[in-house]
Coordinates of C-alpha atoms (C1' of nucleotides) in Angstrom, one line a residue:
Chain K
X269 CA 3.2 7.2 7.6
X270 CA 1.7 8.5 4.7
X271 CA 1.4 5.6 2.3
X272 CA 2.7 6.2 -1.0
X273 CA 2.8 2.6 -1.4
X274 CA -0.9 2.3 -2.1
X275 CA -2.1 3.2 -5.4
X276 CA -4.8 5.8 -5.2
X277 CA -8.3 4.9 -5.6
X278 CA -10.3 6.2 -8.3
X279 CA -11.0 9.4 -6.5
X280 CA -7.6 9.8 -5.0
X281 CA -5.9 8.8 -8.2
X282 CA -7.5 12.0 -9.6
X283 CA -4.8 13.6 -7.7
X284 CA -7.1 16.1 -6.4
X285 CA -4.5 18.2 -4.7
X286 CA -5.0 21.2 -2.7
X287 CA -5.4 22.4 0.7
X288 CA -7.9 21.9 3.2
X289 CA -10.1 24.8 3.9
X290 CA -10.3 25.9 0.3
X291 CA -12.1 29.1 0.1
X292 CA -10.2 30.8 2.6
X293 CA -7.8 32.2 0.3
X294 CA -6.3 29.3 -1.3
X295 CA -5.7 31.1 -4.4
X296 CA -8.3 29.2 -6.2
X297 CA -10.8 31.2 -7.8
X298 CA -13.6 28.6 -7.4
X299 CA -14.1 25.8 -5.1
X300 CA -15.6 23.9 -8.0
X301 CA -12.2 24.1 -9.7
X302 CA -10.9 21.7 -7.0
X303 CA -13.5 19.1 -7.5
X304 CA -13.5 19.4 -11.1
X305 CA -10.2 20.7 -12.0
X306 CA -7.8 19.0 -9.7
X307 CA -5.1 18.5 -12.3
X308 CA -5.0 22.2 -12.8
X309 CA -4.6 22.8 -9.3
X310 CA -1.8 20.4 -9.0
X311 CA 0.2 22.1 -11.4
X312 CA -0.4 25.3 -9.6
X313 CA 1.2 23.9 -6.4
X314 CA 4.0 22.3 -8.3
X315 CA 4.7 25.5 -9.8
X316 CA 5.1 27.2 -6.5
X317 CA 7.3 24.4 -5.6
X318 CA 6.0 24.1 -2.3
X319 CA 8.3 21.6 -0.7
X320 CA 8.7 22.3 2.9
X321 CA 9.0 18.8 4.0
X322 CA 6.7 17.3 6.6
X323 CA 6.7 13.8 7.5
X324 CA 3.5 12.9 9.0
X325 CA 4.9 9.7 10.2
X326 CA 7.7 11.4 11.9
X327 CA 5.2 13.6 13.5
X328 CA 3.8 10.8 15.6
X329 CA 6.7 8.7 16.0
X330 CA 9.2 11.2 16.5
X331 CA 7.5 12.8 19.3
X332 CA 9.3 15.8 18.3
X333 CA 7.0 17.4 15.9
X334 CA 6.0 20.7 17.2
X335 CA 4.8 22.7 14.3
X336 CA 3.3 22.3 11.1
X337 CA 4.7 21.2 7.8
X338 CA 3.9 21.6 4.1
X339 CA 4.3 19.3 1.3
X340 CA 4.2 20.1 -2.4
X341 CA 1.5 18.4 -4.3
X342 CA 3.4 15.5 -5.6
X343 CA 6.1 16.7 -3.3
X344 CA 9.1 14.7 -2.9
X345 CA 9.5 14.6 0.7
X346 CA 8.1 15.8 4.0
X347 CA 9.8 16.5 7.0
X348 CA 8.9 17.7 10.3
X349 CA 9.9 20.5 12.3
X350 CA 11.9 19.8 15.3
X351 CA 10.8 20.6 18.8
X352 CA 12.0 23.9 19.7
X353 CA 13.8 22.8 22.9
X354 CA 15.5 19.7 21.7
X355 CA 16.2 20.4 18.0
X356 CA 16.2 24.1 17.4
X357 CA 19.6 23.9 16.1
X358 CA 18.9 21.2 13.7
X359 CA 17.7 22.1 10.1
X360 CA 14.5 20.6 9.0
X361 CA 16.3 18.6 6.4
X362 CA 18.3 16.9 9.0
X363 CA 15.4 15.5 10.6
X364 CA 15.0 11.6 10.3
X365 CA 12.8 10.7 7.4
X366 CA 10.5 7.9 8.2
X367 CA 10.2 4.7 6.3
X368 CA 10.3 6.0 3.0
X369 CA 7.3 8.1 3.3
X370 CA 7.3 10.3 0.5
X371 CA 11.0 10.9 1.1
X372 CA 12.5 8.2 -0.9
X373 CA 10.1 7.2 -3.5
X374 CA 8.5 10.4 -4.5
X375 CA 11.6 12.2 -4.7
X376 CA 12.9 9.9 -7.2
X377 CA 10.3 10.1 -9.6
X378 CA 7.1 12.1 -9.3
X379 CA 3.8 10.3 -9.8
X380 CA 2.8 12.0 -12.9
X381 CA -0.6 13.6 -12.7
X382 CA -1.8 11.3 -15.4
X383 CA -1.6 8.6 -12.8
X384 CA -5.3 8.3 -12.8
X385 CA -5.5 7.1 -16.3
X386 CA -7.0 3.8 -15.2
X387 CA -10.7 3.2 -15.3
X388 CA -12.7 3.9 -12.3
X389 CA -13.9 0.2 -11.9
X390 CA -10.4 -1.1 -11.9
X391 CA -9.0 1.6 -9.8
X392 CA -9.7 -0.2 -6.5
X393 CA -7.1 -3.0 -7.0
X394 CA -5.3 -2.5 -10.2
X395 CA -4.4 1.0 -9.6
X396 CA -2.8 0.0 -6.3
X397 CA -0.2 -1.8 -8.4
X398 CA 2.3 -0.2 -10.5
X399 CA 1.2 3.2 -9.8
X400 CA 2.4 5.4 -6.9
X401 CA -0.3 7.1 -5.1
X402 CA -0.2 10.7 -6.0
X403 CA 0.6 12.8 -3.0
X404 CA -1.4 15.7 -2.1
X405 CA -0.1 18.6 -0.2
X406 CA -0.4 18.3 3.5
X407 CA 0.0 20.3 6.6
X408 CA -0.2 19.4 10.1
X409 CA -0.5 21.3 13.4
X410 CA -0.6 20.5 17.0
X411 CA -3.3 21.3 19.3
X412 CA -3.4 21.0 23.0
X413 CA -6.7 19.4 23.6
X414 CA -8.3 16.5 25.5
X415 CA -10.5 16.1 22.2
X416 CA -9.1 13.9 19.6
X417 CA -11.2 14.9 16.8
X418 CA -11.3 18.7 16.9
X419 CA -14.0 20.6 15.1
X420 CA -12.7 22.4 11.9
X421 CA -15.9 23.3 10.1
X422 CA -16.0 20.2 8.0
X423 CA -17.7 17.0 8.5
X424 CA -15.5 13.9 8.6
X425 CA -16.0 10.2 8.3
X426 CA -13.5 8.0 10.1
X427 CA -12.5 5.2 7.9
X428 CA -9.6 3.5 9.9
X429 CA -7.6 3.6 13.0
X430 CA -4.2 2.0 13.4
X431 CA -1.8 1.6 16.2
X432 CA 1.2 3.7 15.8
X433 CA 4.6 2.2 16.5
X434 CA 6.2 3.6 19.6
X435 CA 3.2 5.4 20.5
X436 CA 0.5 4.2 23.0
X437 CA -2.0 6.1 21.1
X438 CA -3.8 5.0 17.9
X439 CA -3.9 7.2 14.8
X440 CA -7.2 7.7 13.3
X441 CA -8.0 8.3 9.6
X442 CA -10.8 10.4 8.5
X443 CA -12.1 11.4 5.1
X444 CA -14.2 14.5 4.3
X445 CA -17.9 13.3 3.9
X446 CA -18.3 15.2 0.8
X447 CA -18.3 12.6 -2.0
X448 CA -16.4 14.9 -4.2
X449 CA -14.0 15.9 -1.7
X450 CA -10.8 13.8 -1.4
X451 CA -9.5 15.6 1.7
X452 CA -8.1 13.4 4.4
X453 CA -6.9 13.9 7.8
X454 CA -5.1 11.9 10.5
X455 CA -5.4 12.5 14.0
X456 CA -3.2 11.2 16.6
X457 CA -1.8 12.1 20.0
X458 CA 1.6 12.8 20.8
X459 CA 3.3 9.9 22.6
X460 CA 5.5 12.5 24.5
X461 CA 2.7 14.7 25.6
X462 CA -0.7 13.1 25.5
X463 CA -2.5 16.4 25.8
X464 CA -1.3 17.3 22.3
X465 CA -3.3 16.3 19.4
X466 CA -1.4 16.2 16.0
X467 CA -3.8 16.7 13.0
X468 CA -2.4 16.3 9.6
X469 CA -4.6 17.4 6.7
X470 CA -4.0 16.2 3.2
X471 CA -5.7 17.6 0.2
X472 CA -7.8 20.6 -0.3
X473 CA -11.6 20.9 0.2
X474 CA -13.6 21.6 -3.0
X475 CA -16.5 23.0 -1.0
X476 CA -17.2 25.3 1.8
X477 CA -17.4 24.3 5.3
X478 CA -20.6 22.8 6.5
X479 CA -20.3 25.0 9.5
X480 CA -17.8 27.1 11.0
X481 CA -18.5 27.5 14.6
X482 CA -17.6 31.0 15.6
X483 CA -16.6 29.8 19.0
X484 CA -14.1 27.3 17.7
X485 CA -10.7 28.5 18.0
X486 CA -9.4 25.4 16.4
X487 CA -11.6 26.0 13.2
X488 CA -10.8 29.5 13.2
X489 CA -7.1 28.8 13.5
X490 CA -7.3 26.1 10.9
X491 CA -8.9 28.5 8.5
X492 CA -6.5 31.2 9.3
X493 CA -3.7 28.8 8.7
X494 CA -5.1 27.8 5.4
X495 CA -5.2 31.3 4.4
X496 CA -1.9 32.1 5.6
X497 CA -0.5 29.1 3.7
X498 CA -2.5 29.8 0.7
X499 CA -1.3 33.3 0.4
X500 CA 2.3 32.7 0.6
X501 CA 3.5 29.7 -1.4
X502 CA 6.8 31.3 -2.4
X503 CA 7.4 32.3 1.2
X504 CA 6.8 28.9 2.3
X505 CA 9.7 27.7 0.4
X506 CA 11.9 28.5 3.2
X507 CA 15.2 27.5 4.3
X508 CA 14.8 24.9 6.9
X509 CA 16.2 27.0 9.6
X510 CA 14.1 29.9 9.0
X511 CA 11.0 27.8 8.8
X512 CA 11.7 26.0 11.8
X513 CA 12.3 29.2 13.9
X514 CA 9.1 30.5 12.8
X515 CA 7.4 27.4 13.8
X516 CA 9.0 27.5 17.2
X517 CA 7.1 30.5 17.9
X518 CA 3.9 28.8 17.3
X519 CA 4.7 25.8 19.1
X520 CA 5.8 27.8 22.1
X521 CA 2.4 29.5 22.1
X522 CA 0.8 26.4 21.7
X523 CA 2.2 24.8 24.9
X524 CA 1.1 27.6 26.9
X525 CA -2.4 27.0 26.1
X526 CA -4.5 25.8 29.0
X527 CA -5.5 22.2 28.6
X528 CA -8.8 21.7 27.1
X529 CA -8.6 24.8 24.9
X530 CA -8.1 24.2 21.2
X531 CA -5.1 26.2 20.3
X532 CA -3.3 24.9 17.3
X533 CA 0.1 26.2 16.6
X534 CA -1.1 28.4 14.0
X535 CA 1.4 31.2 13.7
X536 CA -1.1 33.9 12.5
X537 CA -3.3 33.3 15.6
X538 CA -0.8 32.2 18.2
X539 CA 1.9 34.7 17.7
X540 CA 1.9 37.4 20.3
X541 CA 2.5 39.8 17.6
X542 CA -0.4 41.9 16.1
X543 CA -2.6 40.1 13.5
X544 CA -0.8 39.3 10.3
X545 CA 2.4 39.7 12.1
X546 CA 4.7 37.3 13.7
X547 CA 5.1 34.2 11.5
X548 CA 3.0 35.9 8.9
X549 CA 5.2 38.8 8.9
X550 CA 8.3 36.5 8.3
X551 CA 6.8 34.4 5.7
X552 CA 4.5 36.9 3.8
X553 CA 5.9 40.0 2.3
X554 CA 3.8 43.1 2.9
X555 CA 2.8 43.0 -0.7
X556 CA 1.1 39.8 -0.3
X557 CA -0.9 40.7 2.6
X558 CA -3.4 42.7 0.8
X559 CA -6.5 41.0 2.0
Chain J
dC48 C1' -32.9 3.7 7.3
dG49 C1' -29.1 6.6 6.5
dG50 C1' -25.0 7.9 8.1
dG51 C1' -21.0 7.3 11.1
dT52 C1' -17.8 4.2 13.8
dT53 C1' -15.2 0.0 14.7
dT54 C1' -12.1 -3.3 13.6
dG55 C1' -9.9 -7.1 11.3
dA56 C1' -7.9 -8.2 6.9
dC57 C1' -5.4 -6.8 3.1
dC58 C1' -2.0 -4.3 0.4
dT59 C1' 2.2 -2.1 -0.6
dG60 C1' 6.9 -0.3 0.0
dC61 C1' 10.9 -0.3 2.7
dG62 C1' 14.6 -2.0 5.6
dC63 C1' 17.2 -5.9 6.9
Chain Z
dG100 C1' 12.8 -12.9 0.5
dC101 C1' 10.7 -11.7 4.7
dG102 C1' 8.8 -9.1 8.2
dC103 C1' 7.3 -4.7 9.7
dA104 C1' 4.6 -0.7 9.6
dG105 C1' 1.4 2.5 7.5
dG106 C1' -2.7 3.2 5.0
dT107 C1' -7.0 1.7 3.3
dC108 C1' -11.1 -1.3 2.5
dA109 C1' -15.3 -3.1 3.8
dA110 C1' -18.4 -5.8 6.6
dA111 C1' -20.5 -5.6 11.0
dC112 C1' -22.2 -2.6 14.1
dC113 C1' -24.2 1.4 16.4
dC114 C1' -27.1 5.5 16.8
dG115 C1' -30.5 9.1 16.0

DNA sequence: CGGGTTTGACCTGCGC
DNA sequence: GCGCAGGTCAAACCCG
């Protein structure tokens, strides 16, 4: 699960919030703002009140995750979207929250953006204590693929791997190789359907992609998703049910994807509806689609 | 040699 | 208070 337990490292503590795939319509005027003005961005996210819960921990352990989730910058909780078939009638909020992920702690009191006041040199250990790690916005999506680490246009360095409870598949932890970028992502396979890769992004890139392979559906979808998300913060603040229903569409599409083909459940791309329709149409009012 | 991966140890919060 | 589980660190290792 996401660990709010650990205090952020010097870089993490800066609270660089934001979304992956910055520059794809995140609303940030400049990528530089992300690396240099994280704090500012945090407030922006908070202002929007993005709080569609998404519990990364639940994703892997609940097997039920079949969509993506969003979390407000120092968002209180995350939750996951239930599988279309088994939980379509349950509101997101009712989903089991995992071991305190952000759910319990962050909801009680938000880690103030100032949480990074500690000197960098002591950040390593000392900041781990007494301070809750500031949580960054996250989103996750499922991809039916035999490849664990899907290409998304950025370069990642693996920094850890852990076995996940109730899952035969380990979870891998990656960090963006850009030293100024604090974006992280977790990759794991669904224990229910090994062919599905669950990717969870945390944070926002403060730089452009290293490369963005045209042929990579995953990359394009990821970017599209980022666009989508970035464009409609207010719309993302949806009632659980509505949100879930929207996700179900993407998930359904996803599962129809032939094995081996990267096809994340990104609404904007997976929906059978014309571009910018489907989920986008549900979540983004016409007035906001002026792109 | 630089950059990425592997992997065991460590840290922390939560639940019992 | 203790054990568990998730997340991260960092040394060792691998590879081009």
